[in-house]
Short mmCIF file of C-alpha atoms in Angstrom, two decimals:
data_model
loop_
_atom_site.label_atom_id
_atom_site.label_comp_id
_atom_site.label_asym_id
_atom_site.label_seq_id
_atom_site.Cartn_x
_atom_site.Cartn_y
_atom_site.Cartn_z
CA MET A 625 4.88 -9.21 17.47
CA GLU A 626 6.71 -11.94 20.13
CA GLU A 627 3.23 -12.90 20.60
CA ARG A 628 2.50 -13.57 16.88
CA SER A 629 5.51 -15.65 16.79
CA SER A 630 4.77 -17.90 19.80
CA ALA A 631 1.34 -18.40 18.28
CA SER A 632 3.19 -19.68 15.14
CA GLU A 633 5.20 -21.98 17.09
CA LEU A 634 2.27 -23.05 19.00
CA VAL A 635 0.76 -23.97 15.71
CA SER A 636 3.47 -25.88 14.74
CA SER A 637 3.66 -27.79 17.43
CA LEU A 638 0.02 -28.63 17.90
CA ARG A 639 -0.18 -29.44 14.21
CA SER A 640 2.63 -32.28 14.42
CA GLU A 641 0.80 -33.60 17.86
CA LEU A 642 -2.79 -34.00 16.01
CA ASN A 643 -2.17 -37.95 14.86
CA ARG A 644 -2.42 -38.39 18.66
CA TYR A 645 -5.95 -37.61 18.59
CA SER A 646 -8.65 -39.75 16.44
CA PRO A 647 -10.94 -37.89 14.48
CA GLY A 648 -13.55 -36.14 16.89
CA GLY A 649 -11.15 -36.77 19.67
CA LYS A 650 -10.72 -33.93 22.21
CA LEU A 651 -7.47 -31.57 22.59
CA PRO A 652 -6.30 -30.37 25.68
CA SER A 653 -8.25 -27.47 27.43
CA SER A 654 -6.75 -23.55 27.13
CA ARG A 655 -5.79 -23.59 30.41
CA ALA A 656 -3.65 -26.83 30.20
CA LEU A 657 -2.16 -25.81 26.88
CA VAL A 658 -1.26 -22.11 28.30
CA GLN A 659 0.51 -24.37 31.76
CA ARG A 660 2.57 -26.59 28.99
CA PHE A 661 3.75 -24.32 26.51
CA GLY A 662 4.45 -21.23 28.67
CA VAL A 663 1.97 -18.88 26.76
CA SER A 664 -0.97 -16.38 27.03
CA PRO A 665 -4.35 -17.32 26.49
CA VAL A 666 -4.70 -15.00 23.52
CA THR A 667 -1.79 -16.89 22.15
CA VAL A 668 -3.59 -20.26 22.21
CA SER A 669 -6.89 -18.73 21.13
CA ARG A 670 -4.98 -17.51 18.06
CA ALA A 671 -3.10 -21.06 17.43
CA VAL A 672 -6.48 -22.58 17.74
CA ALA A 673 -8.08 -20.04 15.47
CA GLN A 674 -5.34 -21.03 12.92
CA LEU A 675 -5.85 -24.61 13.26
CA ALA A 676 -9.45 -24.42 12.64
CA ALA A 677 -9.16 -21.79 9.87
CA GLU A 678 -6.76 -24.92 8.13
CA GLY A 679 -9.49 -27.43 8.88
CA LEU A 680 -7.73 -29.53 11.15
CA VAL A 681 -9.89 -28.90 14.62
CA VAL A 682 -13.13 -27.94 14.90
CA THR A 683 -14.35 -25.73 18.10
CA ARG A 684 -17.34 -26.06 19.97
CA PRO A 685 -18.26 -23.00 22.26
CA GLY A 686 -18.38 -24.25 25.90
CA ALA A 687 -16.94 -27.74 25.23
CA GLY A 688 -13.71 -26.94 23.89
CA ALA A 689 -11.42 -27.81 20.63
CA PHE A 690 -11.49 -31.38 18.79
CA ARG A 691 -9.64 -33.25 15.70
CA ALA A 692 -11.54 -32.60 12.73
CA GLU A 693 -13.04 -35.47 10.68
CA PRO A 694 -10.76 -36.69 7.44
CA ARG A 695 -11.84 -34.47 4.32
CA SER A 696 -13.36 -35.99 1.55
CA ALA A 697 -10.96 -37.18 -1.38
CA VAL A 698 -10.68 -33.93 -3.35
CA PRO A 699 -12.61 -34.20 -6.85
CA ALA A 700 -10.63 -33.74 -10.07
CA PRO A 701 -10.32 -30.33 -11.45
CA GLY A 702 -12.80 -29.46 -14.33
CA ASP A 703 -11.94 -28.15 -17.58
CA THR A 704 -11.71 -24.45 -17.63
CA SER A 705 -9.87 -24.12 -20.92
CA TRP A 706 -12.74 -22.52 -22.50
CA GLN A 707 -12.64 -19.31 -20.62
CA GLU A 708 -9.16 -18.33 -22.47
CA VAL A 709 -11.53 -17.89 -25.10
CA SER A 710 -14.28 -16.23 -23.70
CA LEU A 711 -12.05 -13.73 -21.68
CA SER A 712 -10.20 -12.69 -25.10
CA GLY A 713 -13.20 -12.80 -27.52
CA ASP A 714 -13.58 -9.01 -27.15
CA GLY A 715 -15.73 -7.69 -29.98
CA GLY A 716 -16.38 -4.82 -31.63
CA PRO A 717 -14.38 -1.96 -33.63
CA GLU A 718 -12.55 -0.57 -30.80
CA VAL A 719 -10.96 -3.58 -28.93
CA VAL A 720 -9.66 -3.12 -25.66
CA PRO A 721 -7.48 -5.53 -23.91
CA ARG A 722 -9.05 -7.00 -20.56
CA THR A 723 -6.07 -8.48 -19.08
CA VAL A 724 -5.21 -7.67 -15.49
CA ASP A 725 -1.28 -7.54 -14.80
CA ALA A 726 -1.14 -7.84 -10.81
CA SER A 727 2.59 -8.66 -10.61
CA GLY A 728 3.64 -4.87 -9.88
CA VAL A 729 1.10 -4.82 -6.90
CA LEU A 730 1.80 -8.18 -5.69
CA VAL A 731 5.51 -7.65 -5.43
CA THR A 732 4.90 -5.60 -2.40
CA LEU A 733 1.72 -7.52 -0.70
CA ALA A 734 3.25 -11.25 -0.66
CA ALA A 735 5.05 -11.84 2.32
CA PRO A 736 8.71 -13.28 1.38
CA PRO A 737 10.01 -16.66 2.40
CA SER A 738 10.77 -17.38 6.11
CA GLY A 739 14.40 -15.73 7.08
CA VAL A 740 14.28 -13.16 4.16
CA ILE A 741 14.11 -9.54 5.25
CA GLU A 742 11.06 -7.62 4.00
CA CYS A 743 12.58 -4.44 2.14
CA ASN A 744 9.99 -4.63 -0.39
CA GLY A 745 6.80 -3.87 1.32
CA GLY A 746 4.90 -0.84 1.05
CA TYR A 747 3.28 -0.94 4.82
CA LEU A 748 4.36 -0.17 8.19
CA HIS A 749 6.12 -3.10 9.70
CA PRO A 750 3.54 -4.53 13.15
CA SER A 751 5.92 -2.78 15.21
CA LEU A 752 5.04 0.50 13.61
CA GLN A 753 1.41 -0.26 13.53
CA PRO A 754 -1.14 1.45 16.69
CA GLU A 755 -2.32 -2.06 17.20
CA ARG A 756 -3.52 -1.29 20.71
CA ALA A 757 -5.17 1.66 19.65
CA MET A 758 -6.77 0.01 16.97
CA ALA A 759 -8.18 -2.99 19.08
CA ALA A 760 -9.75 -0.46 21.61
CA ALA A 761 -11.16 1.46 18.76
CA LEU A 762 -12.90 -1.17 17.07
CA ALA A 763 -13.92 -2.30 20.68
CA ARG A 764 -15.53 1.03 21.43
CA ALA A 765 -17.12 1.15 17.93
CA GLY A 766 -18.75 -1.82 18.19
CA ARG A 767 -20.55 -0.42 21.12
CA ARG A 768 -21.43 2.57 19.02
CA PRO A 769 -25.52 2.89 18.74
CA GLY A 770 -26.42 1.68 15.17
CA ALA A 771 -22.70 0.59 14.65
CA TRP A 772 -23.94 -2.71 12.97
CA GLY A 773 -26.42 -1.13 10.89
CA ARG A 774 -26.39 0.27 7.12
CA PRO A 775 -24.45 3.25 6.80
CA PRO A 776 -24.81 6.26 4.40
CA THR A 777 -23.86 5.12 0.85
CA ASP A 778 -21.56 8.38 0.67
CA GLY A 779 -20.27 7.35 4.40
CA LEU A 780 -20.85 8.71 7.73
CA ASP A 781 -21.12 12.33 7.81
CA GLU A 782 -18.95 12.51 10.83
CA LEU A 783 -16.17 10.91 9.21
CA ARG A 784 -16.52 12.67 5.85
CA ALA A 785 -16.29 15.93 8.08
CA TRP A 786 -12.97 14.89 9.32
CA PHE A 787 -11.52 13.84 6.24
CA ALA A 788 -12.71 17.33 5.14
CA ARG A 789 -11.14 19.67 7.71
CA GLU A 790 -8.03 17.08 7.18
CA ILE A 791 -7.69 18.25 3.64
CA GLY A 792 -8.52 21.98 4.24
CA GLY A 793 -8.90 24.71 2.21
CA THR A 794 -12.43 25.39 0.95
CA VAL A 795 -13.09 21.32 0.84
CA THR A 796 -16.53 20.71 2.69
CA ALA A 797 -18.07 17.06 4.03
CA SER A 798 -20.34 17.37 1.25
CA ASP A 799 -17.60 17.25 -1.29
CA VAL A 800 -16.20 13.93 0.50
CA LEU A 801 -17.00 10.07 -0.40
CA ILE A 802 -15.76 7.15 1.97
CA THR A 803 -14.25 4.73 0.22
CA ALA A 804 -12.64 1.21 1.24
CA GLY A 805 -8.89 2.69 1.01
CA GLY A 806 -7.12 4.24 -1.39
CA GLN A 807 -6.73 1.59 -3.96
CA SER A 808 -10.44 1.47 -4.15
CA ALA A 809 -10.58 5.23 -4.64
CA LEU A 810 -8.10 5.40 -7.37
CA ALA A 811 -9.75 2.58 -9.47
CA THR A 812 -13.38 4.37 -8.78
CA ALA A 813 -11.80 7.78 -10.13
CA LEU A 814 -10.12 6.35 -13.07
CA ARG A 815 -13.31 4.38 -14.50
CA ALA A 816 -15.52 7.78 -13.93
CA LEU A 817 -13.14 9.89 -15.91
CA SER A 818 -11.96 8.32 -18.88
CA PRO A 819 -13.95 5.70 -21.17
CA PRO A 820 -11.85 2.52 -21.90
CA GLY A 821 -9.20 2.55 -24.88
CA ALA A 822 -8.53 6.63 -23.77
CA PRO A 823 -4.89 7.54 -22.49
CA VAL A 824 -4.42 8.58 -19.60
CA LEU A 825 -1.20 10.46 -18.46
CA VAL A 826 0.55 9.18 -15.46
CA GLU A 827 4.20 9.99 -13.83
CA SER A 828 6.93 8.17 -14.68
CA PRO A 829 7.83 6.28 -12.67
CA THR A 830 4.77 5.80 -10.55
CA TYR A 831 3.03 3.44 -8.42
CA PRO A 832 2.41 -0.07 -9.87
CA GLY A 833 -1.11 -0.48 -8.42
CA MET A 834 -2.22 2.70 -10.01
CA LEU A 835 -0.61 1.43 -13.54
CA ALA A 836 -2.69 -2.04 -13.09
CA ALA A 837 -6.17 -0.24 -12.01
CA ALA A 838 -6.04 1.92 -15.15
CA ARG A 839 -5.20 -1.17 -17.41
CA ALA A 840 -7.91 -3.14 -15.76
CA ALA A 841 -10.11 -0.56 -16.55
CA GLY A 842 -9.01 -0.70 -20.14
CA LEU A 843 -7.33 2.57 -20.18
CA ARG A 844 -3.61 3.42 -21.94
CA PRO A 845 -1.28 4.86 -19.25
CA VAL A 846 1.71 7.40 -20.86
CA PRO A 847 4.31 8.57 -19.02
CA VAL A 848 5.25 12.21 -18.24
CA PRO A 849 8.64 11.95 -16.36
CA VAL A 850 9.50 13.57 -13.20
CA ASP A 851 12.50 14.63 -11.34
CA ALA A 852 13.34 16.16 -8.05
CA ASP A 853 10.70 18.83 -8.10
CA GLY A 854 8.04 16.19 -9.07
CA VAL A 855 6.48 16.55 -12.39
CA ARG A 856 7.58 18.54 -15.44
CA PRO A 857 5.03 21.16 -16.47
CA ASP A 858 6.38 21.47 -20.19
CA LEU A 859 6.31 17.79 -20.55
CA LEU A 860 2.79 17.64 -19.27
CA GLU A 861 1.70 20.39 -21.53
CA ALA A 862 2.99 18.87 -24.64
CA ALA A 863 1.73 15.16 -23.53
CA PHE A 864 -2.00 16.61 -23.32
CA ARG A 865 -1.55 18.07 -26.80
CA ALA A 866 -0.14 15.00 -28.48
CA THR A 867 -2.74 12.74 -26.61
CA GLY A 868 -5.99 14.46 -26.12
CA SER A 869 -6.19 12.69 -22.61
CA ARG A 870 -8.65 14.23 -19.95
CA VAL A 871 -6.77 12.90 -17.08
CA PHE A 872 -3.58 13.20 -15.16
CA VAL A 873 -2.83 11.04 -12.12
CA CYS A 874 -0.21 12.44 -9.78
CA GLN A 875 1.12 12.51 -6.48
CA PRO A 876 2.49 15.75 -5.35
CA LEU A 877 3.79 14.88 -2.09
CA PHE A 878 6.51 12.07 -1.20
CA GLN A 879 5.85 10.54 -4.80
CA ASN A 880 6.35 6.90 -5.12
CA PRO A 881 8.53 5.62 -5.76
CA THR A 882 11.01 8.93 -6.07
CA GLY A 883 9.95 10.39 -2.90
CA ALA A 884 9.92 13.76 -4.73
CA VAL A 885 7.73 16.55 -3.52
CA LEU A 886 5.87 19.03 -6.29
CA ALA A 887 7.66 22.04 -5.99
CA PRO A 888 5.73 24.97 -5.00
CA GLU A 889 6.09 27.20 -8.57
CA ARG A 890 5.09 23.92 -10.57
CA ARG A 891 1.67 23.41 -8.12
CA GLY A 892 -0.49 25.98 -10.18
CA GLN A 893 0.94 25.40 -13.34
CA ILE A 894 -0.09 21.44 -13.13
CA VAL A 895 -3.60 22.72 -12.28
CA ARG A 896 -4.00 25.25 -14.90
CA ILE A 897 -2.38 23.02 -17.54
CA ALA A 898 -5.02 20.35 -17.05
CA ARG A 899 -7.70 22.83 -16.78
CA ASP A 900 -6.75 24.53 -20.33
CA ALA A 901 -6.59 20.84 -21.70
CA GLY A 902 -10.47 20.55 -20.44
CA ALA A 903 -8.97 17.76 -18.06
CA PHE A 904 -8.95 16.31 -14.60
CA VAL A 905 -6.07 15.79 -12.32
CA VAL A 906 -6.36 12.76 -9.62
CA GLU A 907 -4.48 13.63 -6.67
CA ASP A 908 -3.28 10.83 -4.66
CA ASP A 909 -2.25 11.87 -1.79
CA PHE A 910 -1.16 8.93 -0.10
CA ALA A 911 2.10 9.77 1.91
CA ARG A 912 0.64 12.85 4.12
CA ARG A 913 0.67 11.00 7.44
CA LEU A 914 3.92 9.53 6.48
CA VAL A 915 6.04 12.75 6.70
CA HIS A 916 9.03 12.70 8.71
CA ALA A 917 9.95 14.50 11.87
CA ASP A 918 12.44 17.02 10.00
CA ALA A 919 10.40 17.66 6.87
CA GLY A 920 9.20 21.02 8.13
CA PRO A 921 5.78 22.53 6.93
CA LEU A 922 4.02 20.27 4.31
CA PRO A 923 1.89 22.01 1.23
CA VAL A 924 -1.79 21.89 1.30
CA PRO A 925 -3.55 19.63 -1.51
CA LEU A 926 -4.08 20.27 -4.70
CA VAL A 927 -7.89 20.17 -4.21
CA ALA A 928 -7.79 22.64 -1.26
CA HIS A 929 -8.12 25.58 -3.16
CA ASP A 930 -9.09 24.13 -6.49
CA GLN A 931 -12.84 26.12 -7.16
CA ASP A 932 -13.46 24.77 -10.45
CA GLY A 933 -13.26 20.93 -9.53
CA VAL A 934 -10.27 20.45 -11.73
CA VAL A 935 -8.83 18.04 -8.96
CA VAL A 936 -9.82 14.67 -7.88
CA HIS A 937 -8.37 14.04 -4.45
CA VAL A 938 -7.89 10.32 -3.03
CA CYS A 939 -6.51 9.69 0.49
CA SER A 940 -6.63 7.11 3.03
CA LEU A 941 -5.97 6.03 6.70
CA THR A 942 -4.11 2.70 5.58
CA LYS A 943 -0.80 3.42 5.03
CA VAL A 944 -0.21 5.12 8.37
CA THR A 945 -2.04 2.63 10.58
CA SER A 946 -2.70 -0.87 9.36
CA PRO A 947 -3.13 -2.99 5.81
CA SER A 948 -6.57 -4.21 7.22
CA LEU A 949 -7.74 -0.54 8.00
CA ARG A 950 -8.75 0.21 4.60
CA VAL A 951 -10.73 3.43 4.74
CA GLY A 952 -10.11 6.34 2.73
CA ALA A 953 -11.43 9.27 0.64
CA LEU A 954 -12.79 10.54 -2.16
CA ALA A 955 -12.97 14.46 -2.75
CA ALA A 956 -14.25 16.24 -5.70
CA ARG A 957 -16.86 18.75 -7.22
CA GLY A 958 -19.16 19.13 -9.59
CA PRO A 959 -20.86 16.67 -11.68
CA VAL A 960 -18.07 14.30 -11.56
CA LEU A 961 -19.02 13.48 -7.85
CA GLU A 962 -21.98 12.11 -8.63
CA ARG A 963 -20.75 9.77 -11.52
CA LEU A 964 -17.85 8.59 -8.61
CA ARG A 965 -20.60 8.03 -6.07
CA ALA A 966 -22.59 5.87 -8.70
CA ILE A 967 -19.54 3.79 -9.41
CA GLN A 968 -18.78 3.41 -5.92
CA VAL A 969 -22.52 2.48 -5.10
CA VAL A 970 -22.54 -0.06 -8.03
CA ASP A 971 -19.47 -1.77 -7.10
CA SER A 972 -19.82 -2.04 -3.29
CA PHE A 973 -22.68 -0.18 -2.14
CA PHE A 974 -20.85 0.83 1.18
CA VAL A 975 -17.49 0.77 3.29
CA PRO A 976 -18.95 -1.23 6.42
CA ARG A 977 -20.05 0.67 9.30
CA PRO A 978 -18.10 -0.70 12.23
CA LEU A 979 -15.06 -0.06 10.28
CA GLN A 980 -16.23 3.37 9.65
CA GLU A 981 -17.14 3.93 13.38
CA ALA A 982 -13.51 2.44 14.25
CA ALA A 983 -12.01 5.10 12.25
CA LEU A 984 -13.89 7.67 14.08
CA GLU A 985 -12.76 6.19 17.36
CA LEU A 986 -9.43 5.60 16.39
CA VAL A 987 -8.53 9.59 14.94
CA GLY A 988 -10.60 11.05 17.51
CA SER A 989 -8.43 9.51 20.65
CA PRO A 990 -5.50 10.81 22.37
CA ALA A 991 -3.57 7.90 21.04
CA TRP A 992 -3.83 9.11 17.42
CA GLY A 993 -1.37 12.20 17.48
CA ARG A 994 0.80 10.38 19.53
CA HIS A 995 0.95 7.54 16.95
CA LEU A 996 1.69 10.00 14.46
CA ARG A 997 4.20 11.54 16.19
CA ALA A 998 5.98 8.52 16.87
CA VAL A 999 6.09 7.39 13.34
CA ALA A 1000 7.31 10.80 12.20
CA ALA A 1001 10.09 10.40 14.64
CA GLU A 1002 11.02 6.49 13.69
CA LEU A 1003 10.68 7.12 9.99
CA ALA A 1004 13.27 9.85 9.96
CA GLY A 1005 15.66 7.94 11.92
CA ARG A 1006 15.40 5.08 9.99
CA ARG A 1007 15.53 6.94 6.71
CA THR A 1008 18.75 8.55 7.76
CA ALA A 1009 20.39 5.23 9.03
CA THR A 1010 19.35 3.68 5.49
CA THR A 1011 20.73 6.18 3.51
CA ALA A 1012 23.89 6.40 5.21
CA ALA A 1013 24.21 2.51 5.14
CA VAL A 1014 23.33 2.53 1.08
CA ARG A 1015 26.07 5.39 1.07
CA HIS A 1016 28.68 3.41 2.29
CA HIS A 1017 28.23 -0.09 1.75
CA LEU A 1018 26.34 0.73 -1.96
CA PRO A 1019 28.08 3.18 -3.38
CA GLU A 1020 27.39 1.69 -6.68
CA LEU A 1021 23.50 2.15 -6.36
CA ALA A 1022 22.76 5.87 -6.94
CA LEU A 1023 20.38 7.64 -4.60
CA PRO A 1024 19.46 10.73 -6.70
CA LEU A 1025 17.13 11.67 -3.92
CA VAL A 1026 16.69 11.42 -0.28
CA PRO A 1027 13.01 11.69 0.69
CA SER A 1028 11.73 13.62 3.63
CA GLY A 1029 8.31 11.60 3.72
CA GLY A 1030 7.62 7.64 2.94
CA GLY A 1031 9.12 4.92 3.91
CA THR A 1032 11.29 3.96 0.87
CA LEU A 1033 14.36 4.84 -0.99
CA TRP A 1034 14.53 4.27 -4.82
CA LEU A 1035 18.15 3.29 -6.18
CA ARG A 1036 19.39 3.47 -9.26
CA LEU A 1037 21.63 0.39 -10.64
CA PRO A 1038 24.98 0.88 -12.64
CA GLY A 1039 24.60 0.08 -16.41
CA PRO A 1040 21.54 -0.69 -18.15
CA GLY A 1041 18.37 -2.18 -17.21
CA ALA A 1042 19.18 -5.77 -18.17
CA GLY A 1043 20.99 -6.25 -14.48
CA GLU A 1044 17.59 -5.31 -12.46
CA PRO A 1045 15.64 -8.76 -12.42
CA ALA A 1046 19.44 -10.13 -11.76
CA LEU A 1047 20.00 -8.03 -8.77
CA VAL A 1048 16.52 -8.72 -7.41
CA SER A 1049 17.10 -12.57 -7.72
CA ALA A 1050 20.40 -12.43 -6.16
CA ALA A 1051 19.15 -10.55 -3.04
CA LEU A 1052 16.54 -12.78 -2.38
CA ARG A 1053 19.00 -15.70 -2.89
CA ALA A 1054 21.39 -13.41 -0.07
CA GLY A 1055 18.18 -13.36 2.13
CA VAL A 1056 16.83 -9.84 1.59
CA ALA A 1057 13.42 -8.79 -0.54
CA VAL A 1058 13.88 -5.85 -2.64
CA ALA A 1059 11.17 -4.42 -5.22
CA PRO A 1060 12.44 -4.31 -8.63
CA GLY A 1061 11.83 -0.75 -10.48
CA ARG A 1062 10.41 -2.41 -13.81
CA PRO A 1063 6.75 -2.52 -12.79
CA TYR A 1064 6.77 1.52 -11.71
CA HIS A 1065 7.33 2.34 -15.54
CA CYS A 1066 4.45 2.11 -18.22
CA ALA A 1067 6.98 2.01 -20.71
CA GLU A 1068 10.43 1.67 -21.31
CA PRO A 1069 12.56 2.77 -18.16
CA PRO A 1070 15.52 4.63 -18.65
CA ALA A 1071 17.91 2.73 -16.48
CA GLY A 1072 17.39 -0.22 -13.85
CA HIS A 1073 15.95 0.82 -10.16
CA ILE A 1074 15.21 -1.03 -7.19
CA ARG A 1075 12.94 0.18 -4.06
CA LEU A 1076 14.16 -0.56 -1.02
CA SER A 1077 11.64 -0.36 1.94
CA PHE A 1078 13.04 0.99 5.59
CA ALA A 1079 9.46 0.96 6.98
CA ALA A 1080 8.44 -3.15 6.42
CA VAL A 1081 11.58 -3.83 8.68
CA SER A 1082 11.21 -4.35 12.63
CA GLY A 1083 14.06 -1.87 13.38
CA PRO A 1084 17.75 -0.49 12.71
CA ALA A 1085 19.25 -3.86 13.42
CA GLU A 1086 17.29 -5.56 10.46
CA LEU A 1087 18.07 -2.67 8.58
CA ALA A 1088 21.64 -2.89 8.75
CA GLU A 1089 21.35 -6.77 8.19
CA ALA A 1090 19.27 -6.16 5.25
CA VAL A 1091 22.17 -3.78 3.63
CA ARG A 1092 24.92 -6.41 4.49
CA ARG A 1093 22.94 -8.94 2.35
CA LEU A 1094 22.06 -6.49 -0.50
CA ARG A 1095 26.06 -5.96 -0.46
CA THR A 1096 26.31 -9.81 -0.78
CA ALA A 1097 23.93 -9.61 -3.93
CA CYS A 1098 26.05 -6.53 -5.34
CA ASP A 1099 29.45 -8.27 -4.96
CA GLU A 1100 27.74 -11.43 -6.96
CA LEU A 1101 26.79 -9.50 -9.73
CA PHE A 1102 29.02 -6.28 -9.95
CA GLY A 1103 32.05 -7.44 -8.09
CA PRO A 1104 33.37 -5.45 -4.41
CA PRO A 1105 33.20 -1.67 -4.88
CA PRO A 1106 36.51 0.34 -4.67
CA GLY A 1107 37.99 1.65 -1.57
CA PRO A 1108 39.05 4.79 -0.88
CA ASP A 1109 42.01 4.54 -2.28
CA GLY A 1110 40.71 3.26 -5.62
CA SER A 1111 41.68 -0.75 -4.77
CA LEU A 1112 39.31 -3.60 -4.40
CA ARG A 1113 37.47 -3.89 -1.04
CA ALA A 1114 38.23 -6.91 1.15
#
């Protein structure tokens, strides 16, 4: 993290000095920059690469870095207004909207402004990512025989077998397809299981990226409420009867955003209800490797003992490693597996082999187990600290469930949901970014919520500062909370 900051500072310094050099002029050597700025050669390399990516310098192997020639004038933008007519001109008797709303996804992908604490992120902070282990795995992977060749379209056999063992039960390597992360797998499953215009049952609230993928496929998400024990079987059964849907998407383990775990007595019911309806269950097992150290034994995935092919399982390495290690898996049985395979081949051919090889190197190394244990301990500590801080400093924000996995808290606002956008905006002004709750609902939400990430920040000190800033935002909207004796706190 410190090296990244040094690289950013060096980029700023070099950018401000570029006018000293004429176009084509040579910049100081890497050795000179190391000595002058007191940074490492890696930092210099990163800074020069950033300037090259911006088109400000040109690097020549063996010669050095040179100021780039001035860019030619940017041509006037063309007239693309015709696309509005073309993209909305869906003909046919059953019109399915094709607009794609990615706003709920971008909230957790976009970096906040400088100085703003990122409590809206969906990934581990870089300090929690196994950067050294991944770099070593990638280096070893690049030297594997055939590492840069074409992989099997279903994925490397060894990696498919590893995912099958991780899923457990009766799942075998032949049931598994390697995917480019969990989001890609979800999109493939939704397209495979429902035709455009069909209803798809989803948990409420649920992951905005899945809702966006469903709508992009022309599907109509229908909410089924969850409680502290996961989705309610009685409401799921009623939703199948009312809609005729043939797909239900759920996150049985550490549900996003509530953190709920599907209760043991409900697990078999969910699969049975779907089977009776002639429907599939898409099981998004995104957070299994984000379990907290004090969580206790985890339930096996729904797909592990599903012999009838009701469950289509989605999992990924991305959440517990890095946003850029986009390697995941789909597991399914029966004819649906061939449809999933066909869609994936048409969309992307295959997942790049070097990335699959690197994933194999990573999960097969001693560093993998150490990383999982470190993340489990760190997340448990952060959850405990954040929960205590929220309950003490933000008593007006209700916390219905303290999760035992994942990296976020789901907080309910006082009063109607209309105050949610105001609180998100006030928090940003106070210097902390939080995720609004509205994108997690596919229909009118019952109340206002925010999702607060404790996994995306640097550590306890930044978490404490984030809660302090959120308190400032709440004071702006709701006023100070009452003290223990009922009087207003100073």
